CSV table of C-alpha atoms and ligand atoms in Angstrom, one decimal:
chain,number,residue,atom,x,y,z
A,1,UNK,CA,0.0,0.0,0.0
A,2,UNK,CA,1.5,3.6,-1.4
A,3,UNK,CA,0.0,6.7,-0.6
A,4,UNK,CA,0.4,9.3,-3.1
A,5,UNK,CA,2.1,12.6,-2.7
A,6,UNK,CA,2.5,16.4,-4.7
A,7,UNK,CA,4.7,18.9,-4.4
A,8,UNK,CA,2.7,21.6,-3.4
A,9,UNK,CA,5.5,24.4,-4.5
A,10,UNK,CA,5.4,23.1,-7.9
A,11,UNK,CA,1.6,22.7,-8.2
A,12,UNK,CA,0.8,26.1,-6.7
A,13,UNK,CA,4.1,28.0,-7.4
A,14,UNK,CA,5.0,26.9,-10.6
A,15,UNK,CA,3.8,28.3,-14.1
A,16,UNK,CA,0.1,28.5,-14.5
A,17,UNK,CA,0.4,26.9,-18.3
A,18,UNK,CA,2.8,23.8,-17.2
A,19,UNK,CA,1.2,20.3,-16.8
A,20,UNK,CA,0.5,20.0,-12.9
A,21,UNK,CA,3.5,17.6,-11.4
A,22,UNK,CA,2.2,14.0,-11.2
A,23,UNK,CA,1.9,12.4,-7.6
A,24,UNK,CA,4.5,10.4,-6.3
A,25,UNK,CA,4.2,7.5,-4.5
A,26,UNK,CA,5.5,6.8,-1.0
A,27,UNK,CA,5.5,3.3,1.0
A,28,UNK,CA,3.5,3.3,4.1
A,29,UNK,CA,5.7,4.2,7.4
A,30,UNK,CA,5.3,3.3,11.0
A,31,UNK,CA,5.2,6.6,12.3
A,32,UNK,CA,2.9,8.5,9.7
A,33,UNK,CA,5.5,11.2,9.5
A,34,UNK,CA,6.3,11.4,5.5
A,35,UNK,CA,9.3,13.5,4.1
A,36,UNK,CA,10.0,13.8,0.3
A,37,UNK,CA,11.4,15.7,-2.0
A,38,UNK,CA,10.2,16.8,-5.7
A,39,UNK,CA,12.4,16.2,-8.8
A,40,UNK,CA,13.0,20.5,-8.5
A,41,UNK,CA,14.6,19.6,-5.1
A,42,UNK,CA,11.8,20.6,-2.7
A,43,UNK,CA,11.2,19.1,0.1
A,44,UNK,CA,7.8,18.7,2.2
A,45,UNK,CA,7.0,16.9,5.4
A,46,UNK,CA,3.3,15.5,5.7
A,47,UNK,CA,2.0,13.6,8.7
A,48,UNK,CA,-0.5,11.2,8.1
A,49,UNK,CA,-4.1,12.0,10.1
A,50,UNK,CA,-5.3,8.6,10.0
A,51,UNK,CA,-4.9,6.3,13.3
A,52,UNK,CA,-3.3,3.2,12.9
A,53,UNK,CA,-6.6,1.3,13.3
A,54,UNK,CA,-7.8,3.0,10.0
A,55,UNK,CA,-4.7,2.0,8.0
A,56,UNK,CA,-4.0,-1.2,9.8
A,57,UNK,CA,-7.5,-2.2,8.4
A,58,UNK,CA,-7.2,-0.8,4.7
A,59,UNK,CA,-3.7,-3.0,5.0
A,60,UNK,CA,-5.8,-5.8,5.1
A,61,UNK,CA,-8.1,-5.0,2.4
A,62,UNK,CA,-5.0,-4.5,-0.1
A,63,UNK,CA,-3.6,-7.8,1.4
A,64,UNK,CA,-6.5,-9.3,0.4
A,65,UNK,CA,-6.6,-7.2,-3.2
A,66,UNK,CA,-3.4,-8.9,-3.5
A,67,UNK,CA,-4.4,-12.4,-2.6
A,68,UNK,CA,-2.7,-12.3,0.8
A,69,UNK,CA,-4.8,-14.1,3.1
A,70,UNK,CA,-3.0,-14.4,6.1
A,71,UNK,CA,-1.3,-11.4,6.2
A,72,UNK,CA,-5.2,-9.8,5.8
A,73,UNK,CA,-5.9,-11.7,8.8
A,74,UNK,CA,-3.2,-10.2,10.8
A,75,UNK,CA,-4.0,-7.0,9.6
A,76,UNK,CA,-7.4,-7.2,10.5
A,77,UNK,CA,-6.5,-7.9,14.3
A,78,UNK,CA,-3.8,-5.7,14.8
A,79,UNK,CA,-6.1,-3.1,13.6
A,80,UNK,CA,-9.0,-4.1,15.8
A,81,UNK,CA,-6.4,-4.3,19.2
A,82,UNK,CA,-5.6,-0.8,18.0
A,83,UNK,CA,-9.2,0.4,18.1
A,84,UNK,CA,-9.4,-0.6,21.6
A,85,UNK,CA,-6.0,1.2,22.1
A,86,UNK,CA,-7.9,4.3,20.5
A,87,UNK,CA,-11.2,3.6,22.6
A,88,UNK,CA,-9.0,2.9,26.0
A,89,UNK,CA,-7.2,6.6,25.4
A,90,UNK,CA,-10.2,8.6,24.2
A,91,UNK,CA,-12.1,7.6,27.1
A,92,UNK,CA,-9.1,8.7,29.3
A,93,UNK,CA,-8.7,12.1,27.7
A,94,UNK,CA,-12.4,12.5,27.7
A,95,UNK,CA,-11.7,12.5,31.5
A,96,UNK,CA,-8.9,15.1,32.0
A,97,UNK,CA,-6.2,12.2,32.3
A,98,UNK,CA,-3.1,13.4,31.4
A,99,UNK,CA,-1.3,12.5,28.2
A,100,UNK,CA,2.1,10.8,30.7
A,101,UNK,CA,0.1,9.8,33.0
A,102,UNK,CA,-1.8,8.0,30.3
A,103,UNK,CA,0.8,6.8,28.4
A,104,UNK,CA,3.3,5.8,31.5
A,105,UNK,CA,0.0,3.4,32.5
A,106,UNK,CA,-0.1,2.3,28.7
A,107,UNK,CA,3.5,0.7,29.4
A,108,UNK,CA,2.2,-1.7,31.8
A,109,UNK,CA,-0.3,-3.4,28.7
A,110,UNK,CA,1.8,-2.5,25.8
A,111,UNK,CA,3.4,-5.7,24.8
A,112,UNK,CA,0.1,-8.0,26.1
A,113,UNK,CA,-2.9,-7.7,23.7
A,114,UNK,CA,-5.2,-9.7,26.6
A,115,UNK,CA,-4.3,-7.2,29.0
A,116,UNK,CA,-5.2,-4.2,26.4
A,117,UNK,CA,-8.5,-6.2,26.1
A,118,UNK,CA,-9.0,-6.9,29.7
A,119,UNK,CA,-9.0,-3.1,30.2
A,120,UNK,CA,-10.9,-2.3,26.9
A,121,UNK,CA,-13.9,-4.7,28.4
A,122,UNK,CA,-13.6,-3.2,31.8
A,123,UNK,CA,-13.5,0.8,30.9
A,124,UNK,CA,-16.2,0.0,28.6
A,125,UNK,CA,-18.6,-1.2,30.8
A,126,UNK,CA,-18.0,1.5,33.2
A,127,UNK,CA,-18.8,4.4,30.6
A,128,UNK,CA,-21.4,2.7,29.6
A,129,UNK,CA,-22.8,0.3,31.9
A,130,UNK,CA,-23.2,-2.7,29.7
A,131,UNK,CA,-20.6,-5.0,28.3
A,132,UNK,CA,-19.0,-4.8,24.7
A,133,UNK,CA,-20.0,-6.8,22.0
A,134,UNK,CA,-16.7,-8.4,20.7
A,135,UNK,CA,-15.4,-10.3,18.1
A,136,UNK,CA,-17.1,-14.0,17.8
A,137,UNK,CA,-15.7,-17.1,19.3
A,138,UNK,CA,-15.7,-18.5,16.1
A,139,UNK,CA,-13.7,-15.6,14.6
A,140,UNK,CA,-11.1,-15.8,17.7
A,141,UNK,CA,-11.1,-19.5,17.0
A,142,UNK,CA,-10.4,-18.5,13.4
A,143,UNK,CA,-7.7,-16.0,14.1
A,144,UNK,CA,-5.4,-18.3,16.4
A,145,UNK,CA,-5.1,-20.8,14.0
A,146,UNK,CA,-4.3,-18.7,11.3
A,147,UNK,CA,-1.8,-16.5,13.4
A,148,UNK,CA,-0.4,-18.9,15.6
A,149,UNK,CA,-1.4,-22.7,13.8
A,150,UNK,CA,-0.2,-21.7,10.4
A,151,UNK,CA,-3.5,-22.2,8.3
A,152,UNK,CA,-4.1,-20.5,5.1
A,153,UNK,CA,-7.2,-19.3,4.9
A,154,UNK,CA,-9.0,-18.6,2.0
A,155,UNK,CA,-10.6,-15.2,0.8
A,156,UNK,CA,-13.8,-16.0,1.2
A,157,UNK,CA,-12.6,-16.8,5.2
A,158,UNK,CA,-10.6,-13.9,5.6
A,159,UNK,CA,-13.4,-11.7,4.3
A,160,UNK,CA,-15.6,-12.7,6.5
A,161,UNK,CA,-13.4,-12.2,9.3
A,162,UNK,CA,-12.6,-8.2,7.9
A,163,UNK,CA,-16.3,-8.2,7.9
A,164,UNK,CA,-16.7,-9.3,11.2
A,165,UNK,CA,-14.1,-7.0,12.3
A,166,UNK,CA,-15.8,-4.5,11.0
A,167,UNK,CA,-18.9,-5.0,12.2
A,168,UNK,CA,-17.0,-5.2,15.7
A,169,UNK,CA,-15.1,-1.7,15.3
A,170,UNK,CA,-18.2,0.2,14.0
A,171,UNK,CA,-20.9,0.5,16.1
A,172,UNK,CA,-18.2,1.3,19.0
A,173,UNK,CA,-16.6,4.0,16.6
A,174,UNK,CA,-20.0,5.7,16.5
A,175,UNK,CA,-20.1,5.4,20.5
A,176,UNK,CA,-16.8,6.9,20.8
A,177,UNK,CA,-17.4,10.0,18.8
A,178,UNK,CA,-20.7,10.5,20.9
A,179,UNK,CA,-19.6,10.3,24.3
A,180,UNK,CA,-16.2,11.1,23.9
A,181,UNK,CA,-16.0,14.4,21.8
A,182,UNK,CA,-13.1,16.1,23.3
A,183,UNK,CA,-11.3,12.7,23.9
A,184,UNK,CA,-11.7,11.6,20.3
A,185,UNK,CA,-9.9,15.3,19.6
A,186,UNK,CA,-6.9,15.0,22.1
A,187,UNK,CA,-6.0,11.8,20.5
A,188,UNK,CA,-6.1,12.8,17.2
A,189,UNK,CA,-3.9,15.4,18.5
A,190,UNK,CA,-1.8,13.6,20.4
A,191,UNK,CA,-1.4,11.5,17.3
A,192,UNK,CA,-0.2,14.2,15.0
A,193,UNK,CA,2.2,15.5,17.4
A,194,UNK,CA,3.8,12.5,18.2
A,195,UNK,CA,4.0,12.3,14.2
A,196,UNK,CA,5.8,15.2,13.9
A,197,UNK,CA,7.6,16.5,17.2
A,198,UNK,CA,11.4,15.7,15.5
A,199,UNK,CA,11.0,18.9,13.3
A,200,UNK,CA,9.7,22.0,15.2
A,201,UNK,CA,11.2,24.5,12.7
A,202,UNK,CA,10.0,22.7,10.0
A,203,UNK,CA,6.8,23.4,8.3
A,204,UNK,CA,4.5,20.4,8.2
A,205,UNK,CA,1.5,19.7,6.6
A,206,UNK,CA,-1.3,17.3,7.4
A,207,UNK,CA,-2.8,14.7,4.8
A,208,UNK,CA,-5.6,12.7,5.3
A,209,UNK,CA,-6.8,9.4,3.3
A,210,UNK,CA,-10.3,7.9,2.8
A,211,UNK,CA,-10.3,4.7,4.8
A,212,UNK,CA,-12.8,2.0,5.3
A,213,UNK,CA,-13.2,2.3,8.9
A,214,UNK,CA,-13.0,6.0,8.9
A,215,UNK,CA,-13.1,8.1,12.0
A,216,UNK,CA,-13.7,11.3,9.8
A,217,UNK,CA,-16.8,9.7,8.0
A,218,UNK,CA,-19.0,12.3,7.1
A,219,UNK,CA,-20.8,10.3,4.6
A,220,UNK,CA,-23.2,8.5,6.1
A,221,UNK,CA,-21.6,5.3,4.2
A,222,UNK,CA,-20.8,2.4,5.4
A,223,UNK,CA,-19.8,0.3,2.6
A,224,UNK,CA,-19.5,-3.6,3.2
A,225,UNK,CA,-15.4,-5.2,3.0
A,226,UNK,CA,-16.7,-6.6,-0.1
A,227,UNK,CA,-17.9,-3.7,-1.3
A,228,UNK,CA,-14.9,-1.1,-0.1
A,229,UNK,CA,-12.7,-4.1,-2.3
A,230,UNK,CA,-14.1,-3.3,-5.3
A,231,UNK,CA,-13.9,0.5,-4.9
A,232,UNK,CA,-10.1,0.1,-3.8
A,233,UNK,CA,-9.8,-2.7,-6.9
A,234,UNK,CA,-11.2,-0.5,-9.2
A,235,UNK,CA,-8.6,2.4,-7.7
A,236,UNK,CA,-5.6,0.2,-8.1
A,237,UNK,CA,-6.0,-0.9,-11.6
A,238,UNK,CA,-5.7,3.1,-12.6
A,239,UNK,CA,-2.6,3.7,-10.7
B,1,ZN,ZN1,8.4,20.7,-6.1
């Protein structure tokens, strides 16, 4: 997955008669921070707006695009533990809990994905007084063998585990945004900053990509995987 890129020196700067400077495309990074430089030798610095949940997820979708499977099976969990990684801190933020504080605590989960879901479960049902609706036994059956047994799945299994993913993420995503309005903002803050605190004097821009699970949905659509596959198929084949 490649995320396109302009220079935005040469398409607002340049001559008004030259052709507009094709995009260039850039491999996905870790950190969302992106740094390139044009073929007239300027350079921009973009951070990514999307969280890692939103990326992780359209990951899979390409995986499976490209007839990876598995790897759209991991994918598809990682980006589901990071939703509850984005749930867990906007409902923090949403309650004045400092950003150390917050992420000091973090340390004690990071490298265990049961703990992360222990406290996902738990915070949950104390904002709302109910408990979540998670993924399937059937799907968590699913997963383990995949990730830790070695199947090969086929599409049709791991679409129907994205789907189920999806259908996890969503309805909480909607919950999120309700309740926790000025938590769901501090992240996405906290998020860009981390992105980009290695270059104060710098100027940075931000960019921001259509995912499938999409924080910044202002549609009102909520495609199916199957459905989002043939959009981003139908993408792909014109790049
Ligand atoms: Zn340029």
């Amino acid at each position: 997955m490649r995320l396109p890129f302009t220079c935005m020196q040469c398409a607002f700067g340049g001559d008004a008669n030259s052709h507009p400077p094709y995009p260039k495309y850039v491999e996905l990074r870790d950190d969302g921070r992106y740094e390139f430089t044009c073929e007239n030798g300027h350079t921009t610095v973009t951070v990514l707006q999307e969280q890692k949940f939103e990326v992780l997820f359209d990951l899979g979708a390409y995986a499976i695009l490209d007839g990876y499977y598995r790897e759209a099976v991991a994918s598809f969990t990682s980006s589901l533990e990071r939703f509850y990684e984005f749930f867990i801190k906007a409902a923090l933020f949403e309650n004045d809990i400092s950003e150390v504080t917050i992420s000091n605590t973090w340390k004690q989960v990071s490298s265990q994905s049961e703990r992360q879901l222990g406290a996902f479960i738990f915070l949950y049902l104390k904002c709302f007084s109910e408990q979540p609706s998670l993924l399937g036994q059937n799907q968590i059956k699913f997963r383990n063998e995949v990730i830790h047994k070695g199947k090969i799945p086929s599409r049709d299994e791991a679409i129907k585990y994205g789907q189920e993913v999806l259908d996890t993420i969503r309805p909480i995503l909607h919950r999120v945004k309700s309740a926790f309005p000025q938590g769901v903002d501090k992240t996405v803050f906290e998020h860009l900053m981390n992105s980009r605190k290695a270059d104060e004097s710098q100027s940075v821009g931000t960019m921001s990509i259509g995912t499938i699970v999409s924080l910044n949905n202002g549609s009102g659509k909520e495609p199916s995987l199957e459905e989002a596959l043939s959009e981003k198929r139908w993408w792909r084949d014109r790049w």
